[in-house]
Coordinates of C-alpha atoms in Angstrom, one line a residue:
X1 CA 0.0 0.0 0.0
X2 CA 1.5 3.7 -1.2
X3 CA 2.1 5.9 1.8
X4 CA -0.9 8.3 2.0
X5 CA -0.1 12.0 0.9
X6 CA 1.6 13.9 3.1
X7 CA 2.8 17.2 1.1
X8 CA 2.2 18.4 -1.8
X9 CA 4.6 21.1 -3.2
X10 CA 3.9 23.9 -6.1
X11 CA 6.0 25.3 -8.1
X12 CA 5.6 28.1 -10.7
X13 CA 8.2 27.9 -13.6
X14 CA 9.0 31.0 -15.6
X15 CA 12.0 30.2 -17.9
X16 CA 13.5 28.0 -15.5
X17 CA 12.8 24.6 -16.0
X18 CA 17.2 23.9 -15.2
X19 CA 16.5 25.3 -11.5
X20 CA 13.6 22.4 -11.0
X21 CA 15.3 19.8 -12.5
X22 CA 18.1 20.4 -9.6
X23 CA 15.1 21.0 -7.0
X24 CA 13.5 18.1 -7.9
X25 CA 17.0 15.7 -7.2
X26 CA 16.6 17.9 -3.9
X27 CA 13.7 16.5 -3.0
X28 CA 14.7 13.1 -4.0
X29 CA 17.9 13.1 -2.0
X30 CA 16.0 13.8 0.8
X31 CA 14.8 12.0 3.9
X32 CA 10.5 12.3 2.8
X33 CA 9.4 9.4 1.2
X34 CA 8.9 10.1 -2.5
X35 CA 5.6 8.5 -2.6
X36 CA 4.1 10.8 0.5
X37 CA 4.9 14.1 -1.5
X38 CA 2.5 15.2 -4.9
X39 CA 4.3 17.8 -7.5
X40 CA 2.7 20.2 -9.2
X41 CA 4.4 22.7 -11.5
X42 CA 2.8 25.5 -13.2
X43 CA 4.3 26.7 -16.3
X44 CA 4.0 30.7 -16.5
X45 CA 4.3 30.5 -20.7
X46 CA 8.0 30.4 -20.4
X47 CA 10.3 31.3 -23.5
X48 CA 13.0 29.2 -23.2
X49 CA 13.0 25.1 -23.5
X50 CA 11.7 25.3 -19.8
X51 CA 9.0 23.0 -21.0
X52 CA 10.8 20.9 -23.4
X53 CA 12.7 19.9 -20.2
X54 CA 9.4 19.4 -17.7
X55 CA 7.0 17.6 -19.9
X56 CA 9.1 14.5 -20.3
X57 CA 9.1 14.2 -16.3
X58 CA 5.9 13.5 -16.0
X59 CA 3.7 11.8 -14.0
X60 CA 6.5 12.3 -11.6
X61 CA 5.4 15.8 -11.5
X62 CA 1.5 17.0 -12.7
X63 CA 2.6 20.1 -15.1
X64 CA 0.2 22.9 -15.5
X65 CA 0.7 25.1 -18.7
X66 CA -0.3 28.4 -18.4
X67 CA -0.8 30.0 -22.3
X68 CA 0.3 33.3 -20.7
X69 CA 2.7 34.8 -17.7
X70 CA 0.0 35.0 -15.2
X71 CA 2.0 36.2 -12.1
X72 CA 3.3 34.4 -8.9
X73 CA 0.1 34.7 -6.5
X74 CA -2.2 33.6 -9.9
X75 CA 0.5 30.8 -10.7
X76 CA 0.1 29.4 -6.7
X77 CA -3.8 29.7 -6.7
X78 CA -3.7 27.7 -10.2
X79 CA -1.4 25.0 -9.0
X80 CA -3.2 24.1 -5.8
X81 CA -6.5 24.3 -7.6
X82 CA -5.4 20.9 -8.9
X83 CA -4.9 19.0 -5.3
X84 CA -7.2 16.3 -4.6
X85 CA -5.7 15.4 -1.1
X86 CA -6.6 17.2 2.4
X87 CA -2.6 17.5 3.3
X88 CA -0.8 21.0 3.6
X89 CA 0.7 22.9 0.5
X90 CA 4.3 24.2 0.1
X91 CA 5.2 27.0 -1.7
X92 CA 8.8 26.5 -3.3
X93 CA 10.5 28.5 -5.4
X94 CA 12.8 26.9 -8.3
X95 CA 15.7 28.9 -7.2
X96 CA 15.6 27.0 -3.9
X97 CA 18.1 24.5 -2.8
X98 CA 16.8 21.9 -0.3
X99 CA 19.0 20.0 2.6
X100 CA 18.5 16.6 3.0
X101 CA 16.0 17.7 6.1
X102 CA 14.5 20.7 4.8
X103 CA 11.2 19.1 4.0
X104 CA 10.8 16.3 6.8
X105 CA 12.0 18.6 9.4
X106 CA 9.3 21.3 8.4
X107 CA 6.6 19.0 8.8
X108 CA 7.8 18.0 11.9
X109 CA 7.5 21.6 13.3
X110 CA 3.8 22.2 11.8
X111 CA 2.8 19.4 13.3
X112 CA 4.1 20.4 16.7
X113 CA 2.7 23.6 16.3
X114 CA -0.5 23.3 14.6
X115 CA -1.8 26.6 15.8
X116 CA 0.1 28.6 13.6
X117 CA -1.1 27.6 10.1
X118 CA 1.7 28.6 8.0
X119 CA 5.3 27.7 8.9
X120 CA 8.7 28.7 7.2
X121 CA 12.2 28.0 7.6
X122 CA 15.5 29.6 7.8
X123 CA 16.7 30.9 4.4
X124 CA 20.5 31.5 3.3
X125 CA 22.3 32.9 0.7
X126 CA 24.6 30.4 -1.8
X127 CA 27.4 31.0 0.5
X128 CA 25.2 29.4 3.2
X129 CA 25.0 32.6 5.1
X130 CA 21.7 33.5 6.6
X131 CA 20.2 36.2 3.7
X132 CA 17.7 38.0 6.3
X133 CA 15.0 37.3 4.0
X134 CA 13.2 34.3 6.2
X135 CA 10.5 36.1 7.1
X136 CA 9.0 39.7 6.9
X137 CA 7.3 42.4 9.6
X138 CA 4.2 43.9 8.6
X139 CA 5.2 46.3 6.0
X140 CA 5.5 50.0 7.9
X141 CA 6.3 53.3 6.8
X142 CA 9.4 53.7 9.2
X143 CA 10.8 50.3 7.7
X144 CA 10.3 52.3 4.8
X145 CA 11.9 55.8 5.4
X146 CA 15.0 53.5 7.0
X147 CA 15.5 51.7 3.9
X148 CA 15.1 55.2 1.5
X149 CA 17.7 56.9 4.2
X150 CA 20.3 53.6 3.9
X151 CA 19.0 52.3 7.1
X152 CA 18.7 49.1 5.8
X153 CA 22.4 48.4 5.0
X154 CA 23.3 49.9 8.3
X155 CA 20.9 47.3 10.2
X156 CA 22.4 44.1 7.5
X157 CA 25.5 44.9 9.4
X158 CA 24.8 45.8 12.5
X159 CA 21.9 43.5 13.5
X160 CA 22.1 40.7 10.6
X161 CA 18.8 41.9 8.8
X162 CA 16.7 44.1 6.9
X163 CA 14.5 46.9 8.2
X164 CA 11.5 44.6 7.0
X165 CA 12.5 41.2 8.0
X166 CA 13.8 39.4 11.3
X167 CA 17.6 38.3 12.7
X168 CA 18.9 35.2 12.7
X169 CA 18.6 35.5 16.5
X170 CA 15.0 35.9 16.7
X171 CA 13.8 33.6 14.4
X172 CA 15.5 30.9 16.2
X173 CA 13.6 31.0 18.9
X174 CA 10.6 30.0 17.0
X175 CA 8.4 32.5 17.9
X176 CA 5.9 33.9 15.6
X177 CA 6.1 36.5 12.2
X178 CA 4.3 38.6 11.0
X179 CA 5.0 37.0 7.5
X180 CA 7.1 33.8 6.0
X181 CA 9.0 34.5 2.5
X182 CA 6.8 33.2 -0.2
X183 CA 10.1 31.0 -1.4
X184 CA 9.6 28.1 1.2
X185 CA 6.0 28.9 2.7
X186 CA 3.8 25.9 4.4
X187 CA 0.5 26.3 4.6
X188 CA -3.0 24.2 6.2
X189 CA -4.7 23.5 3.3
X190 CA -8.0 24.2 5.0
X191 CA -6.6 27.7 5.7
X192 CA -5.9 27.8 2.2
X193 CA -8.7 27.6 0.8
X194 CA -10.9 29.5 3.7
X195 CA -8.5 32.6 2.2
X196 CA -9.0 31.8 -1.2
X197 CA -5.7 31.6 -1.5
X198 CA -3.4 34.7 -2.9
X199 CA -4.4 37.8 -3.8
X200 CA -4.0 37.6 -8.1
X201 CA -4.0 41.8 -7.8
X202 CA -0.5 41.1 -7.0
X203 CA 1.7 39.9 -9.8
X204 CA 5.2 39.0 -8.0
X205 CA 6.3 40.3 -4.5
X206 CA 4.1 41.1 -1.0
X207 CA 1.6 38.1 -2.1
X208 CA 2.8 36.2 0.9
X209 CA 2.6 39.2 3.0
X210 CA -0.9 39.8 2.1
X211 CA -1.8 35.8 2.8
X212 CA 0.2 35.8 6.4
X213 CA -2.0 39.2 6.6
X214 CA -5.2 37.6 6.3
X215 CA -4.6 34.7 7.7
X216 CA -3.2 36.1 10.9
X217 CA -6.7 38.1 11.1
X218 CA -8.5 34.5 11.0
X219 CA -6.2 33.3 13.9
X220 CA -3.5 31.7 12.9
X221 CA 0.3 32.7 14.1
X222 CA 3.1 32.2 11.3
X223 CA 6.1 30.8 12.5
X224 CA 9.8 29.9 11.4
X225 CA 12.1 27.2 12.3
X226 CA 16.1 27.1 12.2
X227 CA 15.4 23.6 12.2
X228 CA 14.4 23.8 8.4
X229 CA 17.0 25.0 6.4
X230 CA 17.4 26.4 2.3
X231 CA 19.3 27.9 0.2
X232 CA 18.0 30.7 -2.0
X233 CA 20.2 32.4 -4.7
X234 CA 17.4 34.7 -5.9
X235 CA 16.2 35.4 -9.0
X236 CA 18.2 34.6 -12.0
X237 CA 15.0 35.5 -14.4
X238 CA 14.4 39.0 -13.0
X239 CA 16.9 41.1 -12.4
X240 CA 17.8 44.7 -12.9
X241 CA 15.1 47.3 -13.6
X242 CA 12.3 44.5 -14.2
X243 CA 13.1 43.4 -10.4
X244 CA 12.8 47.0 -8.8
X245 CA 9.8 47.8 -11.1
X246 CA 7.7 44.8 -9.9
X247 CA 9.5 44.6 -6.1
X248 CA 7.9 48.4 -5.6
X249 CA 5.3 48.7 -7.3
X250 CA 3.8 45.5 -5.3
X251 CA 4.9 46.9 -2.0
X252 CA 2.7 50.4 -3.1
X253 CA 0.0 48.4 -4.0
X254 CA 0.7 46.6 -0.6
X255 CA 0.0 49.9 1.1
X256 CA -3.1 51.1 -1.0
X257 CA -4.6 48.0 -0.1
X258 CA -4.3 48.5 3.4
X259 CA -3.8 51.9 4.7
X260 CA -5.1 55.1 3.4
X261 CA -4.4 57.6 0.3
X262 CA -2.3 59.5 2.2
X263 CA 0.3 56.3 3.4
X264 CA 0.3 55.6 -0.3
X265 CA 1.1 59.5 -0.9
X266 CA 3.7 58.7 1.6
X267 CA 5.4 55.6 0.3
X268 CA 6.0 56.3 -3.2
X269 CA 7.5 59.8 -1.6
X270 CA 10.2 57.3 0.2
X271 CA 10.4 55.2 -2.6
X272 CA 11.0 58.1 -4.7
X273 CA 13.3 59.8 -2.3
X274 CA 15.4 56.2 -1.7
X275 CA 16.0 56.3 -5.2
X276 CA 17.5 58.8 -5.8
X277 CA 20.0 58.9 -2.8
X278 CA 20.8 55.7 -4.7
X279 CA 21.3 57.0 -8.0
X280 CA 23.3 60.0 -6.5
X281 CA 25.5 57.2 -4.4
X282 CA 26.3 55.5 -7.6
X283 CA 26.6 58.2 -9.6
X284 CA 29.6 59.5 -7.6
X285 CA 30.9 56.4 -6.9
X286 CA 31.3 55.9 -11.1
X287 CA 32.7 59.3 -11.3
X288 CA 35.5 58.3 -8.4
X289 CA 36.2 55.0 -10.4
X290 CA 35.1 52.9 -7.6
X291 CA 31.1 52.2 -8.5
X292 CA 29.5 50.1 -10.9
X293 CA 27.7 51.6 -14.1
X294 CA 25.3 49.1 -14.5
X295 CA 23.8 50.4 -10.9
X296 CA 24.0 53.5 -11.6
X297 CA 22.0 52.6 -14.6
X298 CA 19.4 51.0 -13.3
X299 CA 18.6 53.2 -10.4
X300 CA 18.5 56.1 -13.4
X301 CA 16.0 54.7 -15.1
X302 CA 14.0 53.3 -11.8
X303 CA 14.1 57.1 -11.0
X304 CA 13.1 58.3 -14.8
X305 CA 9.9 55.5 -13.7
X306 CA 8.6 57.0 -11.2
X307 CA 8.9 60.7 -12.5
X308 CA 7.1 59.5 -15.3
X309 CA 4.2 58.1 -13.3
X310 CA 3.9 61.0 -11.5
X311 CA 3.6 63.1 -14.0
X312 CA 1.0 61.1 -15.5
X313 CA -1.0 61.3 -12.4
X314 CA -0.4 65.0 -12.2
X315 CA -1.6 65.3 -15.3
X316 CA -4.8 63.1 -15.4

């Protein structure tokens, strides 16, 4: 008799089919029976040979095709929408490297703390250093102004995070988040659904914020384990402008759809004002010989973005 389900996992895939073949050999190397997990990977109409190299590994995995780029939050809702088991979901990014415990020890802590409903681990960089991107506070406007004033690489240093996440010290004591990061998120199913899952207004970035939001307003206390350990490189498909554009405009959006017109007013003022200490930091760093063009670039045209915007707003 096959061991009942215990897991299922989704995935969205946008041009980075290479990044789940290595997940997947993750996952096999590691201590969860293979028969107590269910795959599901949703496609995001990738253009590269992502799919090329995910059909042929099915039914290993059930592959969803999406005919367009529907977004992270839309990708996760359309995934889970094909689970026909009761047990809990996790939300893994293909840019995640698992341990050989990773999976079987995150279980282990949901199921000593059931109360919480979604549960997390410890994430680190490639260098297996912890990245301070594990879990996030409820996004503030002083989190904000100490990021636009450099706060944030002041507090990297000094305390081992970022003005919107946690330290390492903190989250090993297992105590509750306001948020896990949507890259190695476990959920209650039940809960799941009683959300109706992630919010589709938000294409990529603060979808998890917005779930651990709601959820936490239903009862339930996120939590993270250092038990439960990943790597995550980041990104290799977004980068650059793309990755500010979308990073910034969801955490706006974030704001609009919880505070006021006036926080708004107030957050794309810091956004606009972190910019551009930016773009003036990199702009005289390049003229000393010391900086790096390509930032000062991108921060130029970030900048050139939201002047734009505003202007068309001024305008309407």
């Amino acid at each position: 008799m096959s061991n009942p389900t215990r897991l299922n996992i989704v995935i969205v895939c946008y041009n980075c089919g290479a990044d789940i073949v290595r997940l997947l050999a993750d996952i096999d190397d590691g201590d969860l029976p293979l028969e107590s997990i269910k795959l599901f990977v949703v496609d995001n109409a990738s253009m590269d040979d992502s799919l090329a190299v995910l059909r042929p590994l099915s039914p290993k995995i059930h592959l969803i095709e999406s005919e367009e780029n529907i977004g992270f939050a839309a990708g996760c809702n359309l995934g889970a929408a094909e689970i026909d088991n009761s047990a809990p979901i996790l939300f893994l990014n293909p840019d995640v490297r698992l341990q050989h415990d990773s999976l079987s020890n995150l279980l282990a802590f949901s199921a000593a703390t059931p109360g919480a409903g979604i549960w997390g681990g410890v994430t680190c960089d490639a260098q297996g250093e912890y990245d301070g991107k594990s879990a996030w506070r409820e996004p503030s406007l002083i989190d904000l102004l100490s990021w636009s004033l450099g706060g944030d690489f002041l507090m990297r240093k000094a305390l081992g995070r970022t003005s919107g996440g946690y330290s390492p010290r903190t989250l090993r004591k297992g105590i509750g988040v306001d948020a896990v990061s949507g890259c190695f998120l476990l959920i209650d199913q039940a809960l799941f659904r009683l959300l109706n899952g992630f919010d589709e207004g938000f294409f990529l970035y603060s979808e998890e914020i917005d779930l651990c939001r709601r959820a936490r307003a239903l009862g339930a206390q996120p939590r993270v384990t250092g038990n439960a350990v990943v790597l995550h490189a980041g990104s290799q498909t977004l980068s650059g402008i793309n990755k500010l554009n979308h990073l910034y405009r969801s955490k706006l959006q974030y704001f609009a759809k919880h505070g006021s017109p006036v926080t708004v007013a107030v957050a794309r003022g810091l956004v606009a004002l972190g910019s551009a200490i930016r773009f003036s930091a990199f702009s005289t760093l390049v003229y000393l010989g010391k900086g790096s063009k390509e930032q000062q670039s991108v921060w130029r045209q970030f900048l050139d973005d939201q002047w734009q915007w505003y202007k068309a707003h001024r305008d309407a």
